[in-house]
Coordinates of C-alpha atoms in Angstrom, one line a residue:
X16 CA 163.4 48.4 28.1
X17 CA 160.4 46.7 29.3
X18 CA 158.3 48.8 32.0
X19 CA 155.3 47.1 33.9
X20 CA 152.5 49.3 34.4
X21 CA 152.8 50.1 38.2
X22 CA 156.4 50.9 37.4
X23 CA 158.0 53.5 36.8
X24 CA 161.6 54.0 35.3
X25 CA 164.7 54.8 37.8
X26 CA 165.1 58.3 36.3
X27 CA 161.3 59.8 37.1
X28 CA 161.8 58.4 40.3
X29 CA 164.5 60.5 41.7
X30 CA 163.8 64.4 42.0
X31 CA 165.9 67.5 39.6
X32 CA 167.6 70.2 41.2
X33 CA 164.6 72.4 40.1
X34 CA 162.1 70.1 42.3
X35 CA 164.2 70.3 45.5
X36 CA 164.4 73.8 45.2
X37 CA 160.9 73.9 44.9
X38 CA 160.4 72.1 47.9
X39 CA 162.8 74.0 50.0
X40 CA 161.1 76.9 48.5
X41 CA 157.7 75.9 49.3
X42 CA 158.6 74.8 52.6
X43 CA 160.4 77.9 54.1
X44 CA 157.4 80.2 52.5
X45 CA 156.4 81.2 56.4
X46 CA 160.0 80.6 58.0
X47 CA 161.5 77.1 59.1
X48 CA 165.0 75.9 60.6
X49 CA 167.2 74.2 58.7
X50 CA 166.9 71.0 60.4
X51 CA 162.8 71.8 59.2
X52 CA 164.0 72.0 55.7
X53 CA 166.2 68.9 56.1
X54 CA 163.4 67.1 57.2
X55 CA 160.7 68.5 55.0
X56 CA 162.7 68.1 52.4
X57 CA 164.0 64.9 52.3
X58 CA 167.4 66.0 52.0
X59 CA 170.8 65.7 54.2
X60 CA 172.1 68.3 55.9
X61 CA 175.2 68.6 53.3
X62 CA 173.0 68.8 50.5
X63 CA 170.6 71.5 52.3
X64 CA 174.0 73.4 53.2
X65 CA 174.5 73.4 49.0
X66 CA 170.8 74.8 48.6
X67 CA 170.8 77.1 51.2
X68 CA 173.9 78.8 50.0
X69 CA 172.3 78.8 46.6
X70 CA 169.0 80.5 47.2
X71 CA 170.6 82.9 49.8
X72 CA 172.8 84.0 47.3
X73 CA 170.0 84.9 44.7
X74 CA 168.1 86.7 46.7
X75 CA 165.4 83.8 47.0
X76 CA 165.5 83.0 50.3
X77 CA 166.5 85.0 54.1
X78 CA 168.2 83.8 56.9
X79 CA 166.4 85.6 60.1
X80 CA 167.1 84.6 63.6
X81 CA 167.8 81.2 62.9
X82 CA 165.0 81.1 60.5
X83 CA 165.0 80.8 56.3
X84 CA 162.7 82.2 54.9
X85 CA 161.8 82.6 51.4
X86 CA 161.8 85.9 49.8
X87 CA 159.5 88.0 47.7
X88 CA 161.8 87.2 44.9
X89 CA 161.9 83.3 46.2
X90 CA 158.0 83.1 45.7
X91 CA 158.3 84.7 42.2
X92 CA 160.6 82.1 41.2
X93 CA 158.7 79.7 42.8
X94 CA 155.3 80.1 41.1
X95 CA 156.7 80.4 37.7
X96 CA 159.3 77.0 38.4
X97 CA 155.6 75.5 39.5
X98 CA 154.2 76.7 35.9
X99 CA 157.2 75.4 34.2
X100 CA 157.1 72.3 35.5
X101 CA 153.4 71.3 35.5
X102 CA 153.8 72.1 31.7
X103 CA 156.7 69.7 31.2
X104 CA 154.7 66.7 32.8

């Protein structure tokens, strides 16, 4: 496969499961809405239903008053998925 120089291939284009979680992650750090995270996040609100449920259950993230927030635990994760992935690239 040929690749120009200002392209990149398809596959580095689209974001891992690991990146959108660090971006809900990040994002959610001081408390947001979902609709927030949807935005923020670049994601649909079916998707953000799938990571939501996810984190919650792990102990990452809370769900206060209408807010997510991440957790103690979430911001742990988060900085060492950060590490990880910096490595990687």
């Amino acid at each position: 496969m040929k690749i120009n120089k200002n392209e990149q291939p398809k596959s580095e284009n689209k974001r891992g499961r690991l990146d959108i979680i660090i971006d809900i992650l990040e994002f959610a750090k001081k408390g947001t809405s979902k609709t927030a995270i949807v935005s923020g996040a670049n994601l649909n609100f079916q998707l953000t239903e799938k990571y939501l449920a996810l984190l919650l259950k792990n102990g990452f993230m809370d769900n206060r008053q209408e807010k997510y927030v991440t957790t103690d635990k979430g911001k742990m994760f988060l900085e060492k998925a950060k590490e990880i992935t910096l490595q990687l690239k």
